[in-house]
mmCIF file of C-alpha atoms in Angstrom:
data_model
loop_
_atom_site.group_PDB
_atom_site.id
_atom_site.type_symbol
_atom_site.label_atom_id
_atom_site.label_comp_id
_atom_site.label_asym_id
_atom_site.label_seq_id
_atom_site.Cartn_x
_atom_site.Cartn_y
_atom_site.Cartn_z
ATOM 1 C CA LYS A 1 5.006 43.045 31.168
ATOM 2 C CA TRP A 2 3.693 39.495 31.456
ATOM 3 C CA CYS A 3 5.244 38.997 34.875
ATOM 4 C CA ASN A 4 3.656 42.217 36.161
ATOM 5 C CA GLU A 5 0.260 41.064 34.882
ATOM 6 C CA LEU A 6 0.761 37.632 36.415
ATOM 7 C CA ILE A 7 1.595 39.152 39.807
ATOM 8 C CA LYS A 8 -1.688 41.089 39.751
ATOM 9 C CA ILE A 9 -3.673 37.863 39.310
ATOM 10 C CA HIS A 10 -4.371 36.301 42.703
ATOM 11 C CA GLY A 11 -6.178 33.056 41.882
ATOM 12 C CA GLY A 12 -4.143 30.026 40.815
ATOM 13 C CA GLU A 13 -6.622 28.957 38.154
ATOM 14 C CA GLU A 14 -6.736 32.462 36.680
ATOM 15 C CA ARG A 15 -2.930 32.458 36.492
ATOM 16 C CA VAL A 16 -2.964 29.159 34.625
ATOM 17 C CA ASP A 17 -5.588 30.510 32.212
ATOM 18 C CA TYR A 18 -3.518 33.668 31.660
ATOM 19 C CA VAL A 19 -0.316 31.727 30.930
ATOM 20 C CA ALA A 20 -2.179 29.323 28.626
ATOM 21 C CA ALA A 21 -3.672 32.259 26.711
ATOM 22 C CA LEU A 22 -0.218 33.829 26.335
ATOM 23 C CA TYR A 23 1.199 30.539 25.063
ATOM 24 C CA ARG A 24 -1.636 30.110 22.537
ATOM 25 C CA LYS A 25 -1.036 33.666 21.308
ATOM 26 C CA GLU A 26 2.692 32.975 20.884
ATOM 27 C CA ILE A 27 1.888 29.854 18.853
ATOM 28 C CA GLU A 28 -0.645 31.722 16.708
ATOM 29 C CA ASP A 29 1.853 34.513 16.092
ATOM 30 C CA GLY A 30 4.433 31.934 15.023
ATOM 31 C CA HIS A 31 6.833 32.624 17.883
ATOM 32 C CA VAL A 32 6.572 29.136 19.361
ATOM 33 C CA GLU A 33 6.262 25.919 17.412
ATOM 34 C CA SER A 34 3.376 23.839 18.693
ATOM 35 C CA GLU A 35 4.126 20.450 20.184
ATOM 36 C CA VAL A 36 2.146 18.752 17.423
ATOM 37 C CA ASN A 37 4.149 20.523 14.715
ATOM 38 C CA GLN A 38 7.338 19.440 16.448
ATOM 39 C CA ILE A 39 6.110 15.831 16.478
ATOM 40 C CA VAL A 40 5.148 15.919 12.784
ATOM 41 C CA ARG A 41 8.487 17.514 11.898
ATOM 42 C CA ARG A 42 10.317 14.822 13.905
ATOM 43 C CA ILE A 43 8.335 12.044 12.201
ATOM 44 C CA LYS A 44 9.234 13.422 8.765
ATOM 45 C CA GLN A 45 12.874 13.580 9.797
ATOM 46 C CA ILE A 46 12.795 9.954 10.957
ATOM 47 C CA VAL A 47 11.223 8.830 7.671
ATOM 48 C CA GLU A 48 13.701 10.826 5.572
ATOM 49 C CA GLU A 49 16.636 9.354 7.475
ATOM 50 C CA ASN A 50 15.321 5.768 7.568
ATOM 51 C CA TYR A 51 13.106 5.186 4.492
ATOM 52 C CA ALA A 52 15.633 2.627 3.192
ATOM 53 C CA ARG A 53 15.037 0.385 6.195
ATOM 54 C CA PRO A 54 12.358 -2.243 5.494
ATOM 55 C CA GLU A 55 11.165 -1.953 9.103
ATOM 56 C CA CYS A 56 10.408 1.763 8.679
ATOM 57 C CA ASN A 57 6.655 1.584 9.205
ATOM 58 C CA VAL A 58 4.147 3.303 11.487
ATOM 59 C CA ALA A 59 4.805 1.003 14.462
ATOM 60 C CA TRP A 60 8.584 1.377 14.136
ATOM 61 C CA ILE A 61 8.334 5.174 13.844
ATOM 62 C CA ALA A 62 5.916 5.316 16.807
ATOM 63 C CA ASP A 63 8.471 3.456 18.874
ATOM 64 C CA LYS A 64 11.128 6.017 17.905
ATOM 65 C CA VAL A 65 8.977 8.941 19.097
ATOM 66 C CA HIS A 66 7.665 7.016 22.138
ATOM 67 C CA MET A 67 4.005 7.310 21.144
ATOM 68 C CA THR A 68 1.326 4.952 19.903
ATOM 69 C CA SER A 69 1.059 4.210 16.204
ATOM 70 C CA GLY A 70 -2.614 5.223 16.183
ATOM 71 C CA TYR A 71 -1.834 8.627 17.652
ATOM 72 C CA ILE A 72 1.039 9.479 15.332
ATOM 73 C CA GLY A 73 -0.949 8.225 12.342
ATOM 74 C CA ARG A 74 -3.862 10.530 13.214
ATOM 75 C CA ILE A 75 -1.834 13.653 13.933
ATOM 76 C CA PHE A 76 0.436 13.139 10.935
ATOM 77 C CA LYS A 77 -2.532 12.919 8.575
ATOM 78 C CA LYS A 78 -4.348 15.820 10.238
ATOM 79 C CA TYR A 79 -1.389 18.205 10.154
ATOM 80 C CA SER A 80 0.373 17.149 6.957
ATOM 81 C CA GLY A 81 -2.673 16.210 4.867
ATOM 82 C CA ILE A 82 -1.267 12.798 3.923
ATOM 83 C CA GLY A 83 -1.143 9.442 5.667
ATOM 84 C CA LEU A 84 2.167 8.439 7.215
ATOM 85 C CA MET A 85 2.622 5.303 5.109
ATOM 86 C CA GLU A 86 1.561 7.193 1.997
ATOM 87 C CA TYR A 87 4.211 9.814 2.817
ATOM 88 C CA THR A 88 6.803 7.070 3.321
ATOM 89 C CA THR A 89 5.821 5.349 0.076
ATOM 90 C CA GLU A 90 6.003 8.602 -1.894
ATOM 91 C CA LEU A 91 9.437 9.352 -0.471
ATOM 92 C CA ARG A 92 10.653 5.839 -1.293
ATOM 93 C CA LEU A 93 9.314 5.995 -4.851
ATOM 94 C CA LYS A 94 10.778 9.458 -5.425
ATOM 95 C CA GLN A 95 14.159 8.168 -4.331
ATOM 96 C CA ALA A 96 13.701 5.040 -6.479
ATOM 97 C CA CYS A 97 13.134 7.285 -9.503
ATOM 98 C CA THR A 98 16.384 9.076 -8.755
ATOM 99 C CA PHE A 99 18.253 5.761 -8.528
ATOM 100 C CA LEU A 100 16.649 4.512 -11.747
ATOM 101 C CA LYS A 101 17.776 7.655 -13.577
ATOM 102 C CA THR A 102 21.258 7.939 -12.142
ATOM 103 C CA GLU A 103 22.476 4.467 -11.222
ATOM 104 C CA ASN A 104 23.048 1.377 -13.289
ATOM 105 C CA CYS A 105 21.865 -1.198 -10.757
ATOM 106 C CA SER A 106 19.174 -3.845 -11.020
ATOM 107 C CA ILE A 107 15.534 -3.219 -10.130
ATOM 108 C CA ALA A 108 15.959 -5.566 -7.156
ATOM 109 C CA GLU A 109 18.885 -3.455 -5.921
ATOM 110 C CA VAL A 110 16.858 -0.272 -6.313
ATOM 111 C CA ALA A 111 14.009 -1.888 -4.371
ATOM 112 C CA GLN A 112 16.378 -2.779 -1.537
ATOM 113 C CA LYS A 113 17.932 0.700 -1.514
ATOM 114 C CA VAL A 114 14.521 2.239 -0.880
ATOM 115 C CA GLY A 115 13.341 -0.202 1.751
ATOM 116 C CA TYR A 116 11.573 -2.978 -0.150
ATOM 117 C CA ALA A 117 12.929 -6.481 0.385
ATOM 118 C CA ASP A 118 10.487 -7.905 -2.173
ATOM 119 C CA SER A 119 11.288 -6.550 -5.634
ATOM 120 C CA ASN A 120 8.040 -7.948 -7.061
ATOM 121 C CA TYR A 121 6.041 -5.934 -4.522
ATOM 122 C CA PHE A 122 8.170 -2.880 -5.308
ATOM 123 C CA THR A 123 7.524 -3.286 -9.048
ATOM 124 C CA LYS A 124 3.776 -3.695 -8.510
ATOM 125 C CA LEU A 125 3.648 -0.649 -6.231
ATOM 126 C CA PHE A 126 5.758 1.387 -8.648
ATOM 127 C CA ARG A 127 3.443 0.481 -11.549
ATOM 128 C CA ASN A 128 0.320 1.325 -9.527
ATOM 129 C CA LYS A 129 1.648 4.724 -8.469
ATOM 130 C CA LEU A 130 3.518 5.816 -11.614
ATOM 131 C CA GLY A 131 1.656 3.959 -14.335
ATOM 132 C CA MET A 132 4.706 2.102 -15.625
ATOM 133 C CA SER A 133 7.198 -0.461 -14.396
ATOM 134 C CA PRO A 134 10.589 0.591 -13.024
ATOM 135 C CA SER A 135 12.225 -0.786 -16.189
ATOM 136 C CA GLU A 136 9.907 1.246 -18.420
ATOM 137 C CA TYR A 137 10.612 4.330 -16.304
ATOM 138 C CA ARG A 138 14.361 3.801 -16.629
ATOM 139 C CA ARG A 139 14.144 3.345 -20.427
ATOM 140 C CA LYS A 140 11.954 6.411 -20.800
ATOM 141 C CA LYS A 141 14.271 8.605 -18.719
ATOM 142 C CA GLN A 142 17.380 7.307 -20.506
ATOM 143 C CA SER A 143 15.827 7.999 -23.880
ATOM 144 C CA LEU A 144 14.927 11.550 -22.804
ATOM 145 C CA TYR A 145 18.497 12.039 -21.566
ATOM 146 C CA GLU A 146 19.956 10.800 -24.873
ATOM 147 C CA LYS A 147 17.672 13.125 -26.859
ATOM 148 C CA ASN A 148 18.959 16.096 -24.850
ATOM 149 C CA LEU A 149 22.620 15.313 -25.570
#
């Protein structure tokens, strides 16, 4: 059907407009993932696979997707509703909470496992975001676990 319609169109610019309109319709209908959504999905995948690396920041991620850090920062925030570093931080802290609940390693080791070389910075960030230190979080979760036994 589309090919027959395209053959009927004689002007090159009209053909381009027709194909672009078809592509937009396919995206709107959910048949084709937009390029921006693919980029955002790829960025999330990179963060999820590399959050434990201290160098996992906007510039490093931008290099992995061969784009500028400003561009990926803008599109990530626009299409996911959260800043890229905020997303990375939340993922790291979520994983840190899992380690604090399930593993018996030091706070410094937990910090390193989630991408923070400086355990003092990790502790400060953890306290600012969760309202308690990693040690307090661990004690609280262990006490809840013991109560449920």
